[in-house]
JSON list of C-alpha atoms in Angstrom, two decimals:
[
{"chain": "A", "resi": 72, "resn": "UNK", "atom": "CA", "xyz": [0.00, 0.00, 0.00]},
{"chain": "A", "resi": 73, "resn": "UNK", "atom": "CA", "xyz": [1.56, 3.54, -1.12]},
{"chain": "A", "resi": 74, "resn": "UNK", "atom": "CA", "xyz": [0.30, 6.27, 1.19]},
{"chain": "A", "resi": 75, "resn": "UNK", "atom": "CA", "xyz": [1.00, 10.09, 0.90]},
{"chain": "A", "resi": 76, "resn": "UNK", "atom": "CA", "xyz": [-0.51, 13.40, 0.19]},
{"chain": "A", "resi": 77, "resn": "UNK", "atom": "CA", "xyz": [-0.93, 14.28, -3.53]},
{"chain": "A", "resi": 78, "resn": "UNK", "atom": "CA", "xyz": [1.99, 14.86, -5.32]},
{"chain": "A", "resi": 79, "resn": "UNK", "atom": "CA", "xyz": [3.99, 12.49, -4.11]},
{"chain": "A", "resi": 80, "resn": "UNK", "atom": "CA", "xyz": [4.21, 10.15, -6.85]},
{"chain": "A", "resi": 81, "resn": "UNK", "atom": "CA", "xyz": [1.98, 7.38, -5.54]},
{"chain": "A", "resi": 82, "resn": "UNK", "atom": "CA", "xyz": [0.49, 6.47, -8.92]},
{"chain": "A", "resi": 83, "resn": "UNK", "atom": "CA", "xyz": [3.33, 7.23, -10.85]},
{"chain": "A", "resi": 84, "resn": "UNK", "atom": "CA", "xyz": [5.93, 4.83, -8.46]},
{"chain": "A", "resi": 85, "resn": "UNK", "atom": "CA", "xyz": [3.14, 2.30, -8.92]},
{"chain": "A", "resi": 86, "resn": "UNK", "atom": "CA", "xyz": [2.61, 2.25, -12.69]},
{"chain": "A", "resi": 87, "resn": "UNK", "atom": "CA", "xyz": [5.94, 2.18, -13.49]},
{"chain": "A", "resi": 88, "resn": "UNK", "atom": "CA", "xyz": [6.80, -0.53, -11.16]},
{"chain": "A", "resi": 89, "resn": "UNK", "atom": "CA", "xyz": [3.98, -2.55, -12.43]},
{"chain": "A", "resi": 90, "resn": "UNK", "atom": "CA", "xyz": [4.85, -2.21, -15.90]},
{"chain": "A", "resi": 91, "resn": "UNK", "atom": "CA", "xyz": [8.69, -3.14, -15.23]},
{"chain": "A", "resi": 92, "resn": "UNK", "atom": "CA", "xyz": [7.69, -6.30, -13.89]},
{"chain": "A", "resi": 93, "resn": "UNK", "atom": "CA", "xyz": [5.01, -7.56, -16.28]},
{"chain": "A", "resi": 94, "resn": "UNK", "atom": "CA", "xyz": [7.72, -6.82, -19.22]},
{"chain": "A", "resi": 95, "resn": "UNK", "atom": "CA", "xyz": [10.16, -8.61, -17.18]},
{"chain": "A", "resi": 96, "resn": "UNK", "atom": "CA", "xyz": [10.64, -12.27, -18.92]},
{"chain": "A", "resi": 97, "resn": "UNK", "atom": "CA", "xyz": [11.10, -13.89, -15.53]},
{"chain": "A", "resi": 98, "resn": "UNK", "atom": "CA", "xyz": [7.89, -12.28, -14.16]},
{"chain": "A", "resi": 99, "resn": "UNK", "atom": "CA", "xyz": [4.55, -14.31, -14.08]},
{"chain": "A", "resi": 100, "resn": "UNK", "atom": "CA", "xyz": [2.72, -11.17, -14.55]},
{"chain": "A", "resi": 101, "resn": "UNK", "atom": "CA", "xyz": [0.98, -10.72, -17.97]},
{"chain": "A", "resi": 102, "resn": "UNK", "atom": "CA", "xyz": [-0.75, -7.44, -17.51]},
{"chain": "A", "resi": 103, "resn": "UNK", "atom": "CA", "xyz": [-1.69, -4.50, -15.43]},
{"chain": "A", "resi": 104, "resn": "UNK", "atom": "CA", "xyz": [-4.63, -3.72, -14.31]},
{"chain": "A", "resi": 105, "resn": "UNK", "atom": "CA", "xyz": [-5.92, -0.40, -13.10]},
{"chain": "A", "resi": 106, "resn": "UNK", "atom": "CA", "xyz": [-8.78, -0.04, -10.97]},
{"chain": "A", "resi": 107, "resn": "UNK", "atom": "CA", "xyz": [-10.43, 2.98, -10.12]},
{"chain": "A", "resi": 108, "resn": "UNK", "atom": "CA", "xyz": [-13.52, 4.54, -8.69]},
{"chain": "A", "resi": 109, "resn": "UNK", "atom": "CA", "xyz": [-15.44, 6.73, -10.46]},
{"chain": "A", "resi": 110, "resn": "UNK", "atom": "CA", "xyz": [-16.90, 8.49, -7.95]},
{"chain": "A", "resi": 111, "resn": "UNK", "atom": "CA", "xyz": [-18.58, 10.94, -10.22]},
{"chain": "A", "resi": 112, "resn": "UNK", "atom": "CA", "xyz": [-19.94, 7.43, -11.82]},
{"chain": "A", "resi": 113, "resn": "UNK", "atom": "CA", "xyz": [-22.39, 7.90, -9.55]},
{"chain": "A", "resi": 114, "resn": "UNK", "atom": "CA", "xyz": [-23.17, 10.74, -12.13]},
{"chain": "A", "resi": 115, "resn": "UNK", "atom": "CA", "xyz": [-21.22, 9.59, -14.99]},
{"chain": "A", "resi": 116, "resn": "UNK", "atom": "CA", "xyz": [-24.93, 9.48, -16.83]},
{"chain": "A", "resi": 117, "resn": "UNK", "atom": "CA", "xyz": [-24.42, 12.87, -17.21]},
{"chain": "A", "resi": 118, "resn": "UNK", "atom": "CA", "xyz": [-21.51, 12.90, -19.20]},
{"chain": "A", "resi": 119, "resn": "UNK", "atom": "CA", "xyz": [-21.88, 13.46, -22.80]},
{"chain": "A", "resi": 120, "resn": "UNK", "atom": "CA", "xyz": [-20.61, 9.88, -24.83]},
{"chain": "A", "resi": 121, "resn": "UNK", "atom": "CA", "xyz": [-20.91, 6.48, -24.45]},
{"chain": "A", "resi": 122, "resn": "UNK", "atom": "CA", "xyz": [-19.59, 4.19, -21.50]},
{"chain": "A", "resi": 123, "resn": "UNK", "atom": "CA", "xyz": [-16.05, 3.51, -22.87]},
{"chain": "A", "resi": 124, "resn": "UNK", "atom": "CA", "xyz": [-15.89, 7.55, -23.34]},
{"chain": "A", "resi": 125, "resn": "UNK", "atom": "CA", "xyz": [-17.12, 8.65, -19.98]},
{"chain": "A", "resi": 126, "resn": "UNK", "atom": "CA", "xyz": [-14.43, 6.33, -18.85]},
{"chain": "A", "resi": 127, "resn": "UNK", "atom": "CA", "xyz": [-11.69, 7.72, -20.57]},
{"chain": "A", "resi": 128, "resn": "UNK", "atom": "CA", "xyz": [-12.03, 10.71, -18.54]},
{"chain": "A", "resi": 129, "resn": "UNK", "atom": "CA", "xyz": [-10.57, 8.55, -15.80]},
{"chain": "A", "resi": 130, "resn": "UNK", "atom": "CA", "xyz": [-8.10, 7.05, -17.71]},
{"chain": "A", "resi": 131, "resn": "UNK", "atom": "CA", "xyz": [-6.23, 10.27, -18.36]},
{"chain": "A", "resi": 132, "resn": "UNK", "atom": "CA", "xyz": [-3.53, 10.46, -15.44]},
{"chain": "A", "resi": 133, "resn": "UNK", "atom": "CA", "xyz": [-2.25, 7.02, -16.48]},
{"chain": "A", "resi": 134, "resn": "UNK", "atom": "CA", "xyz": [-1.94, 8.08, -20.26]},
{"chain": "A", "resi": 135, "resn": "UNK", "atom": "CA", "xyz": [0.04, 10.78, -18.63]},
{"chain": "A", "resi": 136, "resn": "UNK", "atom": "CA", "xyz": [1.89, 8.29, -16.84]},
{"chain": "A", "resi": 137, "resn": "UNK", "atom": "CA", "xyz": [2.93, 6.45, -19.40]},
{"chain": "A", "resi": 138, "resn": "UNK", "atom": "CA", "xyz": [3.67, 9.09, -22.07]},
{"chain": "A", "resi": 139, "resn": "UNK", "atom": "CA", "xyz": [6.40, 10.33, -19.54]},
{"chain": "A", "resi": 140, "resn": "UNK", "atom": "CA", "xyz": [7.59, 7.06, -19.23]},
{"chain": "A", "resi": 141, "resn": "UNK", "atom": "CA", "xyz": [8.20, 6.02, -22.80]},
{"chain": "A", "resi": 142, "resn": "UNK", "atom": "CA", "xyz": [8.17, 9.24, -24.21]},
{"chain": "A", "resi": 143, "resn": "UNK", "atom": "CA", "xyz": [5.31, 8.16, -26.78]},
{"chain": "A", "resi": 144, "resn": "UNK", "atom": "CA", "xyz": [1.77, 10.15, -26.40]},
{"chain": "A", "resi": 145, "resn": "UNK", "atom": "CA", "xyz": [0.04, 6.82, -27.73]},
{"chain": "A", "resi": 146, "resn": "UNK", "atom": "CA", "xyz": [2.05, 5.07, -25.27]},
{"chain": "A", "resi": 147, "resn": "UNK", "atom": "CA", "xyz": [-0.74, 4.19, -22.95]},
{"chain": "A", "resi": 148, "resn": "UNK", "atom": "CA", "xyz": [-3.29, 2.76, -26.10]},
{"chain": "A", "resi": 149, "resn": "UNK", "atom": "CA", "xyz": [-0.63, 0.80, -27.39]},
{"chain": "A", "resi": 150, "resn": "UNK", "atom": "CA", "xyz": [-0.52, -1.27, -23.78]},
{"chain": "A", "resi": 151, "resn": "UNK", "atom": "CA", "xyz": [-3.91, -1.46, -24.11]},
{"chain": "A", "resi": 152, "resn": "UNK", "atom": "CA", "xyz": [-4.02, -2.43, -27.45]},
{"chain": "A", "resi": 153, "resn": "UNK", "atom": "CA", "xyz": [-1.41, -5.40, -26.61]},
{"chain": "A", "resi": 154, "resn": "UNK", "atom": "CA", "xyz": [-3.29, -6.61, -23.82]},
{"chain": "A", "resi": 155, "resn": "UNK", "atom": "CA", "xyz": [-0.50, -5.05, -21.46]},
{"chain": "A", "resi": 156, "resn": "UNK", "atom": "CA", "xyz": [-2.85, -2.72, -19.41]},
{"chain": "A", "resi": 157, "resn": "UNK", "atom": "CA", "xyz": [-6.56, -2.80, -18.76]},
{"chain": "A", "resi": 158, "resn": "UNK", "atom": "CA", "xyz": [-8.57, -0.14, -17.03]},
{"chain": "A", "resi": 159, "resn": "UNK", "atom": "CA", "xyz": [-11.81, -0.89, -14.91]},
{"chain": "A", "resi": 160, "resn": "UNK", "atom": "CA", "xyz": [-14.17, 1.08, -12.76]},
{"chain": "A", "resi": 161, "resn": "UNK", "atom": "CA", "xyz": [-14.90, -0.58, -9.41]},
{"chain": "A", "resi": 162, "resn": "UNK", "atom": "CA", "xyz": [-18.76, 0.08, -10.60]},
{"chain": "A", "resi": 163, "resn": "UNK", "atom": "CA", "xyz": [-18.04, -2.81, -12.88]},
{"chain": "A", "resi": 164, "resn": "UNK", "atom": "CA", "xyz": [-15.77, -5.05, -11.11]},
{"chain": "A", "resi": 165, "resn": "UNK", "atom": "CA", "xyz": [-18.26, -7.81, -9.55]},
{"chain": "A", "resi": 166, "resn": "UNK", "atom": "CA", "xyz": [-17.71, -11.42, -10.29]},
{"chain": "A", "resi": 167, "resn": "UNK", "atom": "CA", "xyz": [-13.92, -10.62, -12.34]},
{"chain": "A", "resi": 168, "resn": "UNK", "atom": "CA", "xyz": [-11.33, -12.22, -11.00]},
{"chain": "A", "resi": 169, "resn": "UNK", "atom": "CA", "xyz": [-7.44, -11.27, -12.07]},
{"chain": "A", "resi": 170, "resn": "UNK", "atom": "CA", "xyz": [-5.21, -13.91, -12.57]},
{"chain": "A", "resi": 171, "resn": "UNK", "atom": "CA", "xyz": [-1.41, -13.38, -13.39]},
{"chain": "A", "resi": 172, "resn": "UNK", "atom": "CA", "xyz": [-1.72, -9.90, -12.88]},
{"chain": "A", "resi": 173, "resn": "UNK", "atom": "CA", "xyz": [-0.63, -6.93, -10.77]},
{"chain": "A", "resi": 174, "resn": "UNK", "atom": "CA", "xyz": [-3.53, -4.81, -9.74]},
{"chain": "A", "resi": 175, "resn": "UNK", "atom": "CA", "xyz": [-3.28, -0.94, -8.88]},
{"chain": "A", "resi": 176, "resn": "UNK", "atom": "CA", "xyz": [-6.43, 0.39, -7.04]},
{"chain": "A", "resi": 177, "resn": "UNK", "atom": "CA", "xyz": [-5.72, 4.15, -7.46]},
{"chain": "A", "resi": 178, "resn": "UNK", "atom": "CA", "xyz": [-7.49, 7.11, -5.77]},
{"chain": "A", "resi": 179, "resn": "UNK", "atom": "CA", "xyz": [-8.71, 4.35, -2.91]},
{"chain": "A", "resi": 180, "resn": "UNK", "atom": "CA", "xyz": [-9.51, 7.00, -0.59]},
{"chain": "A", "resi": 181, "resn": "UNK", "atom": "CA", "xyz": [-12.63, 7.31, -2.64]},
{"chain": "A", "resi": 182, "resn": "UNK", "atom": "CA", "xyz": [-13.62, 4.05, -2.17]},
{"chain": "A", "resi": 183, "resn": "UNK", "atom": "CA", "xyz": [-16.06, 2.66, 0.04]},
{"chain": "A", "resi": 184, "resn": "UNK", "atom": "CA", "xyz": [-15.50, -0.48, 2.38]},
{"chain": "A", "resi": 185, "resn": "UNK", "atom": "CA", "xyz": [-17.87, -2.54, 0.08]},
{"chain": "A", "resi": 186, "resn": "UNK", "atom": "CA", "xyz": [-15.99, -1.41, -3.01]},
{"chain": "A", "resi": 187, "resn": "UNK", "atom": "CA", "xyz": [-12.44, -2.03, -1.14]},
{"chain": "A", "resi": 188, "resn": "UNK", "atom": "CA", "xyz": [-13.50, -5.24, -0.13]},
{"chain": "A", "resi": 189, "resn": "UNK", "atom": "CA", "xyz": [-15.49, -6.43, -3.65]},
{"chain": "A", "resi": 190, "resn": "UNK", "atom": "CA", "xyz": [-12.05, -5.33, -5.23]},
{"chain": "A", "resi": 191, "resn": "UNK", "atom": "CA", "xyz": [-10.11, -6.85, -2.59]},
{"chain": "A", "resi": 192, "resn": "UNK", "atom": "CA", "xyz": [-11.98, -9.99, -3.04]},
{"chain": "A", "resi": 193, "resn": "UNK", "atom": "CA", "xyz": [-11.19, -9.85, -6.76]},
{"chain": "A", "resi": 194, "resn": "UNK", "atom": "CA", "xyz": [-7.18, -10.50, -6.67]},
{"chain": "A", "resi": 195, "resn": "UNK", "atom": "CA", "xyz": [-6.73, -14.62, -8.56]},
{"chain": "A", "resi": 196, "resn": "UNK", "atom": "CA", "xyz": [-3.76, -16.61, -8.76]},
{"chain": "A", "resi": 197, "resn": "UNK", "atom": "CA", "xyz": [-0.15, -15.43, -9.68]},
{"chain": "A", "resi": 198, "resn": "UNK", "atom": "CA", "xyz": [-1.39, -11.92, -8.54]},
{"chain": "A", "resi": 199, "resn": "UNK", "atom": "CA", "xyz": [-0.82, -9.33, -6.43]},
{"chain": "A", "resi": 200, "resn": "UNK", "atom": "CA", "xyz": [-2.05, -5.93, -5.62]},
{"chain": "A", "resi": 201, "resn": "UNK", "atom": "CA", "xyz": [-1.24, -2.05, -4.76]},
{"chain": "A", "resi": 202, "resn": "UNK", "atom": "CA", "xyz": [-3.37, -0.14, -2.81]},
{"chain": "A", "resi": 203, "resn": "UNK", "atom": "CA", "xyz": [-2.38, 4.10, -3.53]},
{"chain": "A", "resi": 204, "resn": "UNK", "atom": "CA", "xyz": [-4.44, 6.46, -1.72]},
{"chain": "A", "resi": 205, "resn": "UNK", "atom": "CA", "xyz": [-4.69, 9.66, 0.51]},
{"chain": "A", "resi": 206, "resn": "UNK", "atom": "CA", "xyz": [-6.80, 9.47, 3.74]},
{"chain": "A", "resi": 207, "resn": "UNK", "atom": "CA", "xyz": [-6.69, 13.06, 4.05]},
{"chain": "A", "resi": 208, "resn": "UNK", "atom": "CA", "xyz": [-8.53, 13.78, 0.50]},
{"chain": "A", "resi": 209, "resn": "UNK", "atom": "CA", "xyz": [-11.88, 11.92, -0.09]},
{"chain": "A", "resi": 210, "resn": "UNK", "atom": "CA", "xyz": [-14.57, 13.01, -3.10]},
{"chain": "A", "resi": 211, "resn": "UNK", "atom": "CA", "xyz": [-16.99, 10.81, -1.17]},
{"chain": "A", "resi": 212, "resn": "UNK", "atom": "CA", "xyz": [-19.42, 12.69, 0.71]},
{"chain": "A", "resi": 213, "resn": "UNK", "atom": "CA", "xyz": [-19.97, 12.19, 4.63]},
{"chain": "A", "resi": 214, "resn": "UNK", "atom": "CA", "xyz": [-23.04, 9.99, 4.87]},
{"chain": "A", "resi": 215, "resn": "UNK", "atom": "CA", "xyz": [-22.91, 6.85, 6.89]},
{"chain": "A", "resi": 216, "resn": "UNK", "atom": "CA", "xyz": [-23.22, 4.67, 3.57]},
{"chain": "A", "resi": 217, "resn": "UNK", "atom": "CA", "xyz": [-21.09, 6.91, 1.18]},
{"chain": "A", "resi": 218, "resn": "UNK", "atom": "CA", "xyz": [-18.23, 7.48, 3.22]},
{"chain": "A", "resi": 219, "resn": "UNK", "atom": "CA", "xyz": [-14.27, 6.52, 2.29]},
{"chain": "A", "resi": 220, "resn": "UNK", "atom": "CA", "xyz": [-13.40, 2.66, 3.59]},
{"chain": "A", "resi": 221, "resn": "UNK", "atom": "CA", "xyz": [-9.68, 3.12, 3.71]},
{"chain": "A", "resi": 222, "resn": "UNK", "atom": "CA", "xyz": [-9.49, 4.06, 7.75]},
{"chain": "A", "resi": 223, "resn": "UNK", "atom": "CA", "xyz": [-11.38, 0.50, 8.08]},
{"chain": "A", "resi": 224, "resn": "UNK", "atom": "CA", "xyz": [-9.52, -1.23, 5.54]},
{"chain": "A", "resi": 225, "resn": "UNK", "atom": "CA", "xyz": [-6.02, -0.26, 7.05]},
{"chain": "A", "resi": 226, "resn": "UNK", "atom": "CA", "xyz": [-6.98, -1.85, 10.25]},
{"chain": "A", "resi": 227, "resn": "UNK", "atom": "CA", "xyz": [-8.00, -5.00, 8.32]},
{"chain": "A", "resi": 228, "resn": "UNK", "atom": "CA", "xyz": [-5.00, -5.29, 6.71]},
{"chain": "A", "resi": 229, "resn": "UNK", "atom": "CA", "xyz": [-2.86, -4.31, 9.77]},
{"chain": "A", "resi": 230, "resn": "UNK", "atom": "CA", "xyz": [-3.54, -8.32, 10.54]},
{"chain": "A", "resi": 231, "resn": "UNK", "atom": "CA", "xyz": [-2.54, -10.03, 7.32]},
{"chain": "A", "resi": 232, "resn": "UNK", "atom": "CA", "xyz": [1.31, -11.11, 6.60]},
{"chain": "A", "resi": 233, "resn": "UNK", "atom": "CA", "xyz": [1.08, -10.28, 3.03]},
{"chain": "A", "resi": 234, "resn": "UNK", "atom": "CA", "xyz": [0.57, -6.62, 3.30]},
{"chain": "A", "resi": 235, "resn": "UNK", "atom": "CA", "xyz": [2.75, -4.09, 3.42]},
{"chain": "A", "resi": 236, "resn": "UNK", "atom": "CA", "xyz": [2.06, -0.32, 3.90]},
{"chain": "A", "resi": 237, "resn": "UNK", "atom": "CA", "xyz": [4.89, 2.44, 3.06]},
{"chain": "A", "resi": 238, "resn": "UNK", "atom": "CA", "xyz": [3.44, 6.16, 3.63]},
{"chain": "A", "resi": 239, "resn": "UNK", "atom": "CA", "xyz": [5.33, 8.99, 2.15]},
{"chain": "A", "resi": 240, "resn": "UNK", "atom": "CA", "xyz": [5.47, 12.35, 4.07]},
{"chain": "A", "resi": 241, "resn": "UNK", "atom": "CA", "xyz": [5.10, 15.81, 2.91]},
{"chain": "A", "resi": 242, "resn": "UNK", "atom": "CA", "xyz": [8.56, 16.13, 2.35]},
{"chain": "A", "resi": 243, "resn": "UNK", "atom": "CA", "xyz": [8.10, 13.67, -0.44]},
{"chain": "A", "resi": 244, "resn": "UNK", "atom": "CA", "xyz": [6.26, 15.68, -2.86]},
{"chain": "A", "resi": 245, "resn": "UNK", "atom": "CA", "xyz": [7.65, 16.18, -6.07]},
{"chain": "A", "resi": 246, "resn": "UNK", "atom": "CA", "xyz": [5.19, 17.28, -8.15]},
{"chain": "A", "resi": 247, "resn": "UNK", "atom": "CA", "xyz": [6.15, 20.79, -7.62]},
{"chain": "A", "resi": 248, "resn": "UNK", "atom": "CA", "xyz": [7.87, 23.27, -5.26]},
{"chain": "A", "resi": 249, "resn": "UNK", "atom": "CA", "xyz": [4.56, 25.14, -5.42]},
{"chain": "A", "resi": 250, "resn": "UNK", "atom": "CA", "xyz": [2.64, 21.82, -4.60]},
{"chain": "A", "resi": 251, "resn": "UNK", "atom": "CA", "xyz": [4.62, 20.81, -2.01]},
{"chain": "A", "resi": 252, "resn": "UNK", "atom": "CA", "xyz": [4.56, 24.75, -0.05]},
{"chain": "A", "resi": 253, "resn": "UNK", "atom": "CA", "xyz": [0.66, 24.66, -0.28]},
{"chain": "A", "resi": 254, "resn": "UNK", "atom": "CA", "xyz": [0.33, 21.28, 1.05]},
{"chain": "A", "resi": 255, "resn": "UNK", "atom": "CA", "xyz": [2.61, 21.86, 3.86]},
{"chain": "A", "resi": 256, "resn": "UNK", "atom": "CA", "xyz": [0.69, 25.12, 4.53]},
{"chain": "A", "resi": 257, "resn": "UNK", "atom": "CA", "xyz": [-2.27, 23.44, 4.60]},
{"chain": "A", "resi": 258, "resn": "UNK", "atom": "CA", "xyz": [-1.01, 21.05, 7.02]},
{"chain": "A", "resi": 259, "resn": "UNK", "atom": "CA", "xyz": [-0.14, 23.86, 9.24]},
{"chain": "A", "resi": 260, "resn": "UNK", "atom": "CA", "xyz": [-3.41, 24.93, 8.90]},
{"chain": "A", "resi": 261, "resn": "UNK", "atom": "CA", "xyz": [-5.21, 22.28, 9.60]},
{"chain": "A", "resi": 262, "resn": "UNK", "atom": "CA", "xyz": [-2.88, 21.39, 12.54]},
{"chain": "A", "resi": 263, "resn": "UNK", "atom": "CA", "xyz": [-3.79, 24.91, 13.91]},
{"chain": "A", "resi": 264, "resn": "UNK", "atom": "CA", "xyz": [-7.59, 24.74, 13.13]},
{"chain": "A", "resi": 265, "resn": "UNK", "atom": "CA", "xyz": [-7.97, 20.98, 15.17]},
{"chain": "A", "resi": 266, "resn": "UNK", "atom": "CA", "xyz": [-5.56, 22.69, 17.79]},
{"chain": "A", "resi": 267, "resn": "UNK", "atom": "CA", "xyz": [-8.06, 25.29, 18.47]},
{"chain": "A", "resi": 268, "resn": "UNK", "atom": "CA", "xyz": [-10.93, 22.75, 18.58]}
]
């Protein structure tokens, strides 16, 4: 599990790890698969296009990814198109089942405990999977049934041998000097607000 506040590299460290090994000839891994809520899905009707379009949308920090990686814009459709990568939205997950693959759940702070565990639940043979999130930043909303399952799912975890959990600190960042001042502003901030509680 990669923990950290935005910015520092969580998804990126992930992808490109995950990519390494599957092309690695004395891997078992065949592909990588990215999983990711959309937690506008639970508005993604309103989005103009059809299914595979609307999910695009989500799709577009990876293609990012992976264009700075191999310095190739089409980089990230040409894993796809070689069976290499595959994307899914955790609103479409039930009854798969990944086999020989290494799974990236991205964004999992917006994930609630019945989508962390239907996901969780999803991992076959010769896999394995990385959990990247930020319990700080949620897009879910506060409601008893619509709230983030990470803070639950840590604890779960906490008691099985095959997990492993490195968090990265503020001082981590590297998406930006800029990024990294506001976010350790904010921190103060926040520290100061909760102080005065």
């Amino acid at each position: 599990m990669l923990l950290g506040s935005a910015g520092t590299g969580k998804s990126f460290i992930a992808c490109y790890k995950a990519i390494q090994e599957v092309y690695d000839k004395n891997s078992s891994f065949k592909r990588v698969v990215i999983v990711r809520s959309a937690v506008q899905s639970r508005d993604v009707g309103f989005t103009p296009g059809s299914l595979e379009e609307k999910l695009s949308l989500y799709e577009q920090p990876y293609m990012q990814i992976y264009h700075t990686l191999f310095h190739r814009r089409d980089a990230y459709e040409q894993l796809k198109e070689a069976g290499k990568i595959e994307f899914v939205s955790t609103s479409f997950i039930r009854g798969m089942s990944f086999d020989d693959a290494i799974i990236i759940v991205d964004e999992m702070q917006n994930l609630t405990f019945e989508e962390i565990d239907t996901v969780m639940t999803r991992v076959g043979y010769r896999s394995k999977i990385i959990w990247c999130g930020d319990y700080r930043q949620t897009d879910l909303n506060k409601k008893k049934n619509d709230m983030s399952g990470i803070l639950k799912f840590f604890d779960i975890a906490m008691h099985m041998d095959a997990f492993t959990k490195i968090e990265f600190t503020p001082d981590d960042i590297v998406r930006s000097s800029l990024v990294k001042d506001y976010i350790l502003a904010k921190l103060r901030y926040e520290d100061l607000v909760e102080g005065k509680a």
